[in-house]
Short mmCIF file of C-alpha atoms in Angstrom, two decimals:
data_model
loop_
_atom_site.label_atom_id
_atom_site.label_comp_id
_atom_site.label_asym_id
_atom_site.label_seq_id
_atom_site.Cartn_x
_atom_site.Cartn_y
_atom_site.Cartn_z
CA UNK A 90 -59.61 24.81 28.28
CA UNK A 91 -56.38 26.97 27.90
CA UNK A 92 -55.83 27.27 24.54
CA UNK A 93 -52.53 25.89 22.47
CA UNK A 94 -50.58 29.54 22.02
CA UNK A 95 -48.54 28.48 18.71
CA UNK A 96 -45.29 30.48 16.88
CA UNK A 97 -45.87 31.06 14.01
CA UNK A 98 -43.85 28.57 12.90
CA UNK A 99 -45.03 26.17 14.71
CA UNK A 100 -48.26 27.63 12.39
CA UNK A 101 -46.06 26.95 9.57
CA UNK A 102 -44.63 23.32 10.37
CA UNK A 103 -48.36 22.45 11.38
CA UNK A 104 -50.23 22.72 8.16
CA UNK A 105 -47.23 22.49 6.46
CA UNK A 106 -47.60 18.37 8.66
CA UNK A 107 -51.40 18.22 7.72
CA UNK A 108 -50.93 19.16 4.35
CA UNK A 109 -49.22 16.31 3.72
CA UNK A 110 -51.00 13.38 6.19
CA UNK A 111 -53.92 14.33 3.60
CA UNK A 112 -52.30 14.32 0.78
CA UNK A 113 -51.23 10.72 1.14
CA UNK A 114 -53.58 9.77 2.48
CA UNK A 115 -55.85 11.02 -0.98
CA UNK A 116 -53.07 9.38 -2.78
CA UNK A 117 -54.99 5.66 -4.62
CA UNK A 118 -53.15 2.77 -5.44
CA UNK A 119 -52.95 0.99 -8.56
CA UNK A 120 -55.20 -1.87 -9.05
CA UNK A 121 -53.13 -5.10 -8.58
CA UNK A 122 -50.34 -3.32 -6.12
CA UNK A 123 -53.96 -3.47 -4.16
CA UNK A 124 -55.28 -7.03 -5.39
CA UNK A 125 -51.13 -7.90 -4.56
CA UNK A 126 -51.50 -6.78 -0.87
CA UNK A 127 -54.37 -8.37 0.19
CA UNK A 128 -52.97 -11.83 -2.07
CA UNK A 129 -49.57 -11.75 -0.05
CA UNK A 130 -50.67 -11.38 3.17
CA UNK A 131 -53.45 -13.99 2.25
CA UNK A 132 -50.72 -16.52 1.04
CA UNK A 133 -48.01 -15.96 3.93
CA UNK A 134 -50.91 -16.88 6.52
CA UNK A 135 -52.49 -19.72 4.23
CA UNK A 136 -48.84 -20.83 4.36
CA UNK A 137 -47.24 -19.92 8.06
CA UNK A 138 -50.28 -19.04 10.53
CA UNK A 139 -49.92 -20.54 13.35
CA UNK A 140 -53.80 -19.87 15.09
CA UNK A 141 -56.06 -21.43 12.13
CA UNK A 142 -57.81 -23.88 14.74
CA UNK A 143 -58.45 -19.90 17.09
CA UNK A 144 -59.28 -18.22 14.15
CA UNK A 145 -62.33 -20.36 13.02
CA UNK A 146 -62.71 -18.80 9.81
CA UNK A 147 -62.64 -20.40 5.58
CA UNK A 148 -59.51 -18.04 4.89
CA UNK A 149 -59.78 -18.70 1.42
CA UNK A 150 -63.20 -17.68 1.11
CA UNK A 151 -62.71 -13.75 3.48
CA UNK A 152 -59.84 -13.97 1.48
CA UNK A 153 -61.95 -13.92 -2.19
CA UNK A 154 -64.61 -11.83 -1.37
CA UNK A 155 -61.98 -9.77 0.02
CA UNK A 156 -61.31 -8.74 -3.33
CA UNK A 157 -64.86 -6.48 -4.57
CA UNK A 158 -63.55 -4.61 -0.79
CA UNK A 159 -60.09 -3.42 -1.63
CA UNK A 160 -60.79 -2.31 -4.86
CA UNK A 161 -63.80 -0.39 -4.12
CA UNK A 162 -61.64 2.61 -1.59
CA UNK A 163 -60.96 5.50 -3.31
CA UNK A 164 -57.73 5.77 -1.51
CA UNK A 165 -54.43 4.32 0.22
CA UNK A 166 -55.99 4.99 3.49
CA UNK A 167 -59.35 3.38 3.05
CA UNK A 168 -57.60 0.20 1.42
CA UNK A 169 -55.73 -0.24 4.59
CA UNK A 170 -58.60 0.46 6.71
CA UNK A 171 -59.88 -2.73 4.87
CA UNK A 172 -56.75 -4.58 5.68
CA UNK A 173 -56.79 -3.91 9.06
CA UNK A 174 -59.99 -5.34 8.96
CA UNK A 175 -59.57 -8.72 7.12
CA UNK A 176 -56.43 -9.46 9.56
CA UNK A 177 -58.26 -8.64 12.63
CA UNK A 178 -60.42 -11.65 11.38
CA UNK A 179 -57.70 -13.97 12.43
CA UNK A 180 -57.83 -12.55 15.61
CA UNK A 181 -53.78 -12.87 16.78
CA UNK A 182 -51.86 -9.79 18.92
CA UNK A 183 -48.87 -10.98 16.52
CA UNK A 184 -50.70 -10.72 13.85
CA UNK A 185 -50.86 -7.11 11.47
CA UNK A 186 -51.55 -4.56 9.07
CA UNK A 187 -49.94 -1.08 9.67
CA UNK A 188 -50.47 1.61 6.86
CA UNK A 189 -47.47 3.21 5.51
CA UNK A 190 -46.45 5.77 8.42
CA UNK A 191 -47.17 9.05 6.08
CA UNK A 192 -49.85 8.39 6.15
CA UNK A 193 -50.86 9.61 10.04
CA UNK A 194 -48.74 12.81 9.06
CA UNK A 195 -47.45 12.58 12.37
CA UNK A 196 -50.63 13.04 14.04
CA UNK A 197 -51.30 9.63 16.63
CA UNK A 198 -51.78 11.24 20.68
CA UNK A 199 -55.42 12.03 21.81
CA UNK A 200 -55.48 14.20 24.83
CA UNK A 201 -56.92 11.37 26.52
CA UNK A 202 -56.28 7.74 28.36
CA UNK A 203 -58.35 5.86 29.04
CA UNK A 204 -58.83 2.69 30.42
CA UNK A 205 -62.36 -0.04 30.47
CA UNK A 206 -63.07 -0.72 34.18
CA UNK A 207 -66.40 -2.53 34.76
CA UNK A 208 -67.48 -2.32 30.70
CA UNK A 209 -67.38 1.29 30.97
CA UNK A 210 -64.13 3.91 29.53
CA UNK A 211 -62.78 5.88 32.24
CA UNK A 212 -59.90 8.07 31.49
CA UNK A 213 -56.64 8.14 33.07
CA UNK A 214 -54.26 10.78 32.23
CA UNK A 215 -54.88 14.06 31.34
CA UNK A 216 -52.73 16.02 28.19
CA UNK A 217 -51.83 19.18 31.28
CA UNK A 218 -52.89 22.32 29.46
CA UNK A 219 -54.91 20.69 26.42
CA UNK A 220 -57.74 18.79 28.98
CA UNK A 221 -57.74 20.58 32.15
CA UNK A 222 -61.95 20.80 31.47
CA UNK A 223 -61.79 16.60 31.05
CA UNK A 224 -61.40 15.40 35.01
CA UNK A 225 -59.61 11.61 35.39
CA UNK A 226 -62.60 9.60 36.47
CA UNK A 227 -64.58 10.58 33.87
CA UNK A 228 -66.89 8.10 32.04
CA UNK A 229 -66.83 8.68 28.19
CA UNK A 230 -70.51 7.65 27.35
CA UNK A 231 -70.50 9.45 23.58
CA UNK A 232 -68.08 9.90 20.43
CA UNK A 233 -70.28 11.90 17.24
CA UNK A 234 -73.25 11.60 19.41
CA UNK A 235 -72.69 8.24 18.96
CA UNK A 236 -73.26 5.59 22.57
CA UNK A 237 -69.69 4.81 23.42
CA UNK A 238 -70.86 0.51 23.09
CA UNK A 239 -71.96 0.95 19.62
CA UNK A 240 -68.95 3.22 18.43
CA UNK A 241 -66.73 0.52 19.90
CA UNK A 242 -69.33 -2.11 18.29
CA UNK A 243 -68.74 -0.80 15.21
CA UNK A 244 -66.18 1.68 14.35
CA UNK A 245 -63.45 -0.18 16.61
CA UNK A 246 -63.45 -2.96 17.50
CA UNK A 247 -63.63 -5.12 14.27
CA UNK A 248 -59.90 -3.09 13.07
CA UNK A 249 -58.38 -5.54 15.97
CA UNK A 250 -56.46 -8.45 15.63
CA UNK A 251 -55.74 -9.54 19.11
CA UNK A 252 -55.43 -12.99 21.07
CA UNK A 253 -56.98 -12.36 24.13
CA UNK A 254 -60.35 -10.22 25.09
CA UNK A 255 -59.35 -8.14 27.45
CA UNK A 256 -55.83 -7.19 24.88
CA UNK A 257 -58.30 -6.78 22.78
CA UNK A 258 -60.48 -3.72 24.43
CA UNK A 259 -57.49 -2.86 26.15
CA UNK A 260 -56.45 -2.25 22.64
CA UNK A 261 -59.29 -0.22 21.75
CA UNK A 262 -59.21 1.97 24.10
CA UNK A 263 -55.44 3.82 22.55
CA UNK A 264 -56.39 3.49 19.18
CA UNK A 265 -60.28 4.96 20.07
CA UNK A 266 -59.72 7.51 16.99
CA UNK A 267 -58.57 4.67 14.30
CA UNK A 268 -61.51 5.63 11.87
CA UNK A 269 -58.92 9.06 10.96
CA UNK A 270 -55.29 10.44 10.90
CA UNK A 271 -55.01 14.75 10.44
CA UNK A 272 -55.48 16.50 13.27
CA UNK A 273 -58.75 18.36 11.66
CA UNK A 274 -61.27 16.40 12.78
CA UNK A 275 -63.08 17.15 15.45
CA UNK A 276 -64.81 14.27 17.53
CA UNK A 277 -67.76 15.61 19.57
CA UNK A 278 -67.35 13.72 22.74
CA UNK A 279 -69.69 13.37 25.99
CA UNK A 280 -69.09 12.45 29.39
CA UNK A 281 -69.82 11.78 33.65
CA UNK A 282 -67.61 13.68 35.44
CA UNK A 283 -67.02 11.86 38.72
CA UNK A 284 -69.55 14.60 40.22
CA UNK A 285 -71.85 12.95 38.27
CA UNK A 286 -72.72 16.18 35.96
CA UNK A 287 -73.21 15.54 32.15
CA UNK A 288 -70.13 17.56 30.32
CA UNK A 289 -68.74 18.37 26.20
CA UNK A 290 -65.53 18.05 24.80
CA UNK A 291 -64.68 18.92 20.85
CA UNK A 292 -61.74 15.90 20.59
CA UNK A 293 -59.22 16.09 17.67
CA UNK A 294 -55.78 13.95 17.39
CA UNK A 295 -52.42 15.86 18.11
CA UNK A 296 -49.11 15.99 16.11
CA UNK A 297 -46.60 14.74 17.99
CA UNK A 298 -44.86 18.09 18.11
CA UNK A 299 -47.99 19.49 20.00
CA UNK A 300 -47.92 16.46 22.54
CA UNK A 301 -44.05 17.00 23.39
CA UNK A 302 -45.00 19.92 24.44
CA UNK A 303 -47.17 18.84 27.04
CA UNK A 304 -47.08 16.09 29.43
CA UNK A 305 -49.39 13.51 31.50
CA UNK A 306 -51.30 14.15 35.03
CA UNK A 307 -52.49 11.12 36.73
CA UNK A 308 -55.64 11.83 38.31
CA UNK A 309 -53.91 13.88 41.73
CA UNK A 310 -52.56 16.56 39.53
CA UNK A 311 -48.46 14.77 38.98
CA UNK A 312 -46.79 14.92 36.54
CA UNK A 313 -46.86 10.71 34.37
CA UNK A 314 -43.05 9.90 34.94
CA UNK A 315 -41.61 9.54 30.88
CA UNK A 316 -41.20 6.25 30.30
CA UNK A 317 -37.81 4.63 30.47
CA UNK A 318 -35.68 2.04 29.89
CA UNK A 319 -35.40 0.26 32.90
CA UNK A 320 -36.16 2.39 36.79
CA UNK A 321 -34.74 1.15 40.68
CA UNK A 322 -36.70 3.22 43.40
CA UNK A 323 -36.31 2.51 46.91
CA UNK A 324 -38.70 2.65 48.66
CA UNK A 325 -40.29 2.22 52.30
CA UNK A 326 -38.10 -0.71 54.25
CA UNK A 327 -36.07 -1.25 52.04
CA UNK A 328 -37.62 -2.86 49.61
CA UNK A 329 -36.47 -1.93 46.06
CA UNK A 330 -39.00 -1.18 43.14
CA UNK A 331 -37.75 -2.70 39.92
CA UNK A 332 -38.59 -0.62 36.90
CA UNK A 333 -38.08 -3.04 33.09
CA UNK A 334 -40.21 -1.61 30.61
CA UNK A 335 -38.19 -3.64 27.51
CA UNK A 336 -36.25 -6.90 26.73
CA UNK A 337 -35.87 -4.93 23.35
CA UNK A 338 -32.85 -3.29 24.28
CA UNK A 339 -29.47 -5.75 25.27
CA UNK A 340 -27.88 -2.45 27.07
CA UNK A 341 -31.63 -3.25 30.17
CA UNK A 342 -28.38 -6.30 30.89
CA UNK A 343 -26.01 -4.01 31.63
CA UNK A 344 -28.49 -1.63 33.65
CA UNK A 345 -29.83 -4.29 35.19
CA UNK A 346 -26.42 -5.03 36.94
CA UNK A 347 -25.52 -1.28 38.04
CA UNK A 348 -28.60 -1.63 40.16
CA UNK A 349 -27.13 -4.92 41.84
CA UNK A 350 -24.88 -3.06 44.92
CA UNK A 351 -28.83 -1.28 45.91
CA UNK A 352 -30.52 -4.63 44.66
CA UNK A 353 -28.18 -6.85 47.28
CA UNK A 354 -28.60 -4.23 50.17
CA UNK A 355 -32.77 -4.18 49.45
CA UNK A 356 -35.13 -6.22 52.27
CA UNK A 357 -37.25 -7.07 49.25
CA UNK A 358 -37.61 -6.80 45.72
CA UNK A 359 -40.19 -6.01 43.37
CA UNK A 360 -39.71 -6.54 39.35
CA UNK A 361 -41.69 -4.63 37.88
CA UNK A 362 -42.88 -5.44 34.09
CA UNK A 363 -46.49 -4.04 33.60
CA UNK A 364 -45.14 -1.75 30.77
CA UNK A 365 -42.83 -3.92 28.95
CA UNK A 366 -44.82 -4.91 25.42
CA UNK A 367 -41.44 -7.47 24.56
CA UNK A 368 -37.88 -8.05 22.96
CA UNK A 369 -35.96 -11.46 23.29
CA UNK A 370 -36.28 -13.28 25.63
CA UNK A 371 -33.05 -13.94 26.30
CA UNK A 372 -32.12 -10.74 28.02
CA UNK A 373 -35.37 -12.01 30.27
CA UNK A 374 -33.60 -14.53 30.49
CA UNK A 375 -30.54 -13.34 31.72
CA UNK A 376 -31.97 -11.44 34.75
CA UNK A 377 -33.80 -13.83 36.20
CA UNK A 378 -30.33 -15.82 36.23
CA UNK A 379 -29.87 -13.37 39.79
CA UNK A 380 -32.87 -14.75 40.66
CA UNK A 381 -32.26 -18.57 40.77
CA UNK A 382 -29.91 -21.15 41.31
CA UNK A 383 -30.61 -23.04 38.94
CA UNK A 384 -28.17 -25.03 36.22
CA UNK A 385 -30.74 -24.44 34.07
CA UNK A 386 -34.24 -23.54 34.05
CA UNK A 387 -36.94 -23.61 31.38
CA UNK A 388 -39.12 -20.86 29.29
CA UNK A 389 -42.08 -21.61 27.40
CA UNK A 390 -42.17 -24.53 24.82
CA UNK A 391 -43.25 -23.85 21.16
CA UNK A 392 -44.50 -25.50 17.27
CA UNK A 393 -44.81 -23.74 14.81
CA UNK A 394 -46.21 -25.44 10.65
CA UNK A 395 -44.05 -27.55 8.90
CA UNK A 396 -44.84 -27.82 4.50
CA UNK A 397 -42.52 -30.87 2.82
CA UNK A 398 -43.95 -30.18 -0.68
CA UNK A 399 -44.27 -33.72 -1.90
CA UNK A 400 -45.79 -33.75 1.05
CA UNK A 401 -48.86 -31.89 0.59
CA UNK A 402 -48.68 -33.07 -3.00
CA UNK A 403 -49.71 -36.61 -1.62
CA UNK A 404 -52.27 -35.32 0.25
CA UNK A 405 -54.12 -33.57 -2.94
CA UNK A 406 -55.01 -37.75 -3.45
CA UNK A 407 -55.27 -38.56 -0.51
CA UNK A 408 -58.17 -35.28 0.19
CA UNK A 409 -60.01 -37.68 -3.13
CA UNK A 410 -60.73 -40.68 -0.97
CA UNK A 411 -62.04 -41.63 1.70
CA UNK A 412 -60.36 -40.10 5.39
CA UNK A 413 -58.62 -43.69 6.38
CA UNK A 414 -58.78 -43.16 10.45
CA UNK A 415 -56.43 -46.82 10.52
CA UNK A 416 -53.80 -45.89 8.66
CA UNK A 417 -53.69 -41.65 9.66
CA UNK A 418 -52.83 -44.01 12.81
CA UNK A 419 -50.79 -46.08 11.70
CA UNK A 420 -49.03 -44.89 8.02
CA UNK A 421 -46.63 -42.01 9.05
CA UNK A 422 -46.64 -41.61 5.25
CA UNK A 423 -50.17 -41.83 4.69
CA UNK A 424 -50.74 -38.73 8.16
CA UNK A 425 -47.16 -36.63 7.25
CA UNK A 426 -49.36 -35.99 3.41
CA UNK A 427 -52.65 -36.01 4.33
CA UNK A 428 -50.92 -33.24 7.82
CA UNK A 429 -49.42 -30.65 5.04
CA UNK A 430 -52.53 -30.66 2.93
CA UNK A 431 -54.33 -29.63 5.60
CA UNK A 432 -51.97 -27.41 7.32
CA UNK A 433 -51.63 -30.00 10.81
CA UNK A 434 -48.40 -30.57 9.88
CA UNK A 435 -46.63 -28.71 12.74
CA UNK A 436 -42.28 -29.52 14.21
CA UNK A 437 -42.40 -29.85 17.71
CA UNK A 438 -39.36 -28.12 19.33
CA UNK A 439 -38.27 -28.80 22.59
CA UNK A 440 -39.06 -26.54 25.75
CA UNK A 441 -36.80 -23.41 25.29
CA UNK A 442 -33.75 -24.04 28.48
CA UNK A 443 -31.08 -21.63 29.96
CA UNK A 444 -28.17 -22.73 31.01
CA UNK A 445 -27.95 -20.66 34.10
CA UNK A 446 -24.08 -20.45 34.12
CA UNK A 447 -23.44 -16.86 36.66
CA UNK A 448 -21.24 -17.59 39.32
CA UNK A 449 -21.99 -14.89 42.02
CA UNK A 450 -24.46 -14.54 44.55
CA UNK A 451 -27.95 -14.75 44.55
CA UNK A 452 -30.71 -12.61 44.82
CA UNK A 453 -32.67 -14.24 48.16
CA UNK A 454 -34.70 -11.95 49.30
CA UNK A 455 -38.46 -11.75 48.90
CA UNK A 456 -39.35 -11.64 45.28
CA UNK A 457 -42.07 -10.74 43.29
CA UNK A 458 -43.51 -9.52 40.09
CA UNK A 459 -45.45 -7.01 38.90
CA UNK A 460 -47.96 -7.31 35.57
CA UNK A 461 -50.35 -6.06 33.59
CA UNK A 462 -52.55 -6.43 30.24
CA UNK A 463 -49.29 -4.71 28.83
CA UNK A 464 -46.58 -8.00 29.43
CA UNK A 465 -46.73 -8.98 26.70
CA UNK A 466 -44.10 -11.37 23.97
CA UNK A 467 -40.99 -11.53 25.37
CA UNK A 468 -42.04 -10.39 29.10
CA UNK A 469 -44.63 -12.83 29.41
CA UNK A 470 -41.83 -15.66 28.65
CA UNK A 471 -40.18 -13.82 31.75
CA UNK A 472 -43.13 -14.99 33.38
CA UNK A 473 -43.36 -18.41 32.55
CA UNK A 474 -39.35 -18.89 33.09
CA UNK A 475 -40.52 -17.44 36.82
CA UNK A 476 -43.72 -19.75 36.81
CA UNK A 477 -41.75 -23.09 35.93
CA UNK A 478 -38.69 -22.27 38.24
CA UNK A 479 -37.95 -25.55 40.99
CA UNK A 480 -35.55 -23.73 43.55
CA UNK A 481 -37.96 -20.89 43.98
CA UNK A 482 -41.70 -19.55 43.80
CA UNK A 483 -42.12 -16.53 42.87
CA UNK A 484 -45.28 -14.56 43.13
CA UNK A 485 -47.18 -12.89 40.33
CA UNK A 486 -49.14 -10.06 41.66
CA UNK A 487 -51.51 -7.49 39.24
CA UNK A 488 -54.05 -8.04 36.22
CA UNK A 489 -53.49 -11.47 33.20
CA UNK A 490 -51.01 -10.49 31.11
CA UNK A 491 -51.04 -9.52 27.48
CA UNK A 492 -52.29 -12.85 26.04
CA UNK A 493 -50.06 -12.63 22.84
CA UNK A 494 -46.53 -14.02 21.62
CA UNK A 495 -44.78 -16.17 19.68
CA UNK A 496 -42.45 -14.89 15.97
CA UNK A 497 -43.90 -12.74 13.88
CA UNK A 498 -42.94 -13.53 9.81
CA UNK A 499 -42.85 -9.34 8.85
CA UNK A 500 -42.87 -8.75 4.84
CA UNK A 501 -43.57 -5.67 3.14
CA UNK A 502 -46.95 -4.68 1.60
CA UNK A 503 -47.94 -1.61 -1.27
CA UNK A 504 -47.32 1.08 -1.37
CA UNK A 505 -44.96 2.63 2.09
CA UNK A 506 -46.89 0.23 4.20
CA UNK A 507 -45.58 -3.14 6.21
CA UNK A 508 -47.66 -6.46 7.20
CA UNK A 509 -46.35 -9.68 9.97
CA UNK A 510 -47.98 -13.22 10.43
CA UNK A 511 -47.25 -15.28 14.12
CA UNK A 512 -45.60 -18.02 12.78
CA UNK A 513 -44.67 -19.74 16.31
CA UNK A 514 -47.13 -21.26 18.85
CA UNK A 515 -46.06 -21.11 23.09
CA UNK A 516 -47.31 -22.89 25.96
CA UNK A 517 -46.17 -23.38 29.28
CA UNK A 518 -43.78 -26.68 28.98
CA UNK A 519 -46.28 -28.84 29.49
CA UNK A 520 -49.38 -27.31 26.70
CA UNK A 521 -50.62 -25.49 28.79
CA UNK A 522 -51.78 -22.22 26.99
CA UNK A 523 -51.49 -19.60 27.86
CA UNK A 524 -52.09 -16.70 24.76
CA UNK A 525 -55.34 -16.68 24.23
CA UNK A 526 -55.72 -16.59 27.99
CA UNK A 527 -52.52 -14.30 30.14
CA UNK A 528 -50.20 -15.53 32.98
CA UNK A 529 -52.98 -15.12 35.11
CA UNK A 530 -50.85 -13.64 38.12
CA UNK A 531 -51.50 -15.23 41.83
CA UNK A 532 -53.38 -12.16 43.04
CA UNK A 533 -55.13 -10.27 41.28
CA UNK A 534 -55.28 -6.52 41.67
CA UNK A 535 -57.74 -4.81 38.88
CA UNK A 536 -58.14 -1.18 38.89
CA UNK A 537 -60.55 1.07 40.21
CA UNK A 538 -61.79 4.36 39.70
CA UNK A 539 -61.49 5.32 43.24
CA UNK A 540 -57.33 4.42 42.59
CA UNK A 541 -57.83 6.45 39.05
CA UNK A 542 -58.79 8.98 41.01
CA UNK A 543 -56.01 9.70 43.79
CA UNK A 544 -53.37 7.84 41.45
CA UNK A 545 -52.80 5.32 43.36
CA UNK A 546 -50.90 2.31 41.89
CA UNK A 547 -53.05 -0.09 43.69
CA UNK A 548 -51.29 -3.18 43.04
CA UNK A 549 -47.57 -1.84 43.31
CA UNK A 550 -49.66 -0.73 46.84
CA UNK A 551 -50.41 -4.23 46.75
CA UNK A 552 -46.80 -6.00 46.19
CA UNK A 553 -45.31 -3.59 49.08
CA UNK A 554 -47.27 -5.61 51.82
CA UNK A 555 -46.43 -8.85 50.52
CA UNK A 556 -43.43 -8.81 50.88
CA UNK A 557 -43.00 -6.43 53.30
CA UNK A 558 -45.38 -9.55 55.54
CA UNK A 559 -42.26 -11.78 54.26
#
């Protein structure tokens, strides 16, 4: 491995940064603050969480069991680890607890990126100059002398709140060092290289400064392009590859419109939302207007829990009596009271509908959408809109999407942390679930070890092949 040279100033800054992170992690909250944080999250979820039926948990008794656990923590870092484990029991990708950023000391990068293939973690990218001795395509075997599957089971997965199994495992690959956040702790790792040789590597977290001084390398040795909000690449045969990497900024609409002269000249278009983690559904809908002549088009249907205090009070009395199924069916007061006290009263909204007032010519050439496990939230809503168009079919190629969307309720936590709880339950317009499953592609393309080692984008290749045939 190549050594990393730091100027004296960089060394001083690095040590100050590390010391700051260490100090923050050694700080402790009062017992009152610890109880308040746990209670706030429990109460907000009790009233507003949209997926208790999926979590399949007795929330009240779990809360009671976690009171001594949070009181036993010795510092803020341990406290938030316990809260993460509490949150993970809700099994939802839009429900999270975030420790104060000061605890991390800006030490959030590892020298590898992993992908789970055939139930095994493989290196998909390495940081140039920091981990050149471990080639792309190497299988991770052990962490701290522990078999990697055992390590994931005990040290990583219990802290991840996720809706879909693939979302949970992908997050685990990204947060494999979640048990620490300093740049000092060393993780002895063993790998099996593509050549079959077992090697050792002493890994640790790297600071933002170290990360910015390096670049990611693919299996073919090429640099990974820097992430941009959007990017247009004209491929051979007049195929336009349009990357839409976030719907979190409205300026992407302007960037897309600036591409229109080249898009109108293209023979086919590939819309790539594989790295789009969401934002605003309306932004994706605005872009979709250019691909349909429908005057209106439909997004997801949604519902949210509803509480009316008096009905909850009346329902308390009803719980003391035997349940009357006939009254529940025929008496609206009885039904609403019973539903409110049991947390099953819902406000059911009409499916999201968008008016297409575009006066410009539409883009009518062959179009496909590239999606993947990182296509999340509002980007999944974009897929739902495309799936429900009536005037044309836009195929989705790649992998199932993230499988989590909804409107999170955000609120502060003690010591500078934060939390969010999913309050909105989304489905297709006909009520079919995609949360916990993902929007499934029409043509599924999963990464292979051979693709990784060659730096080949198999899903993009398949999309080009499909539109070229059209």
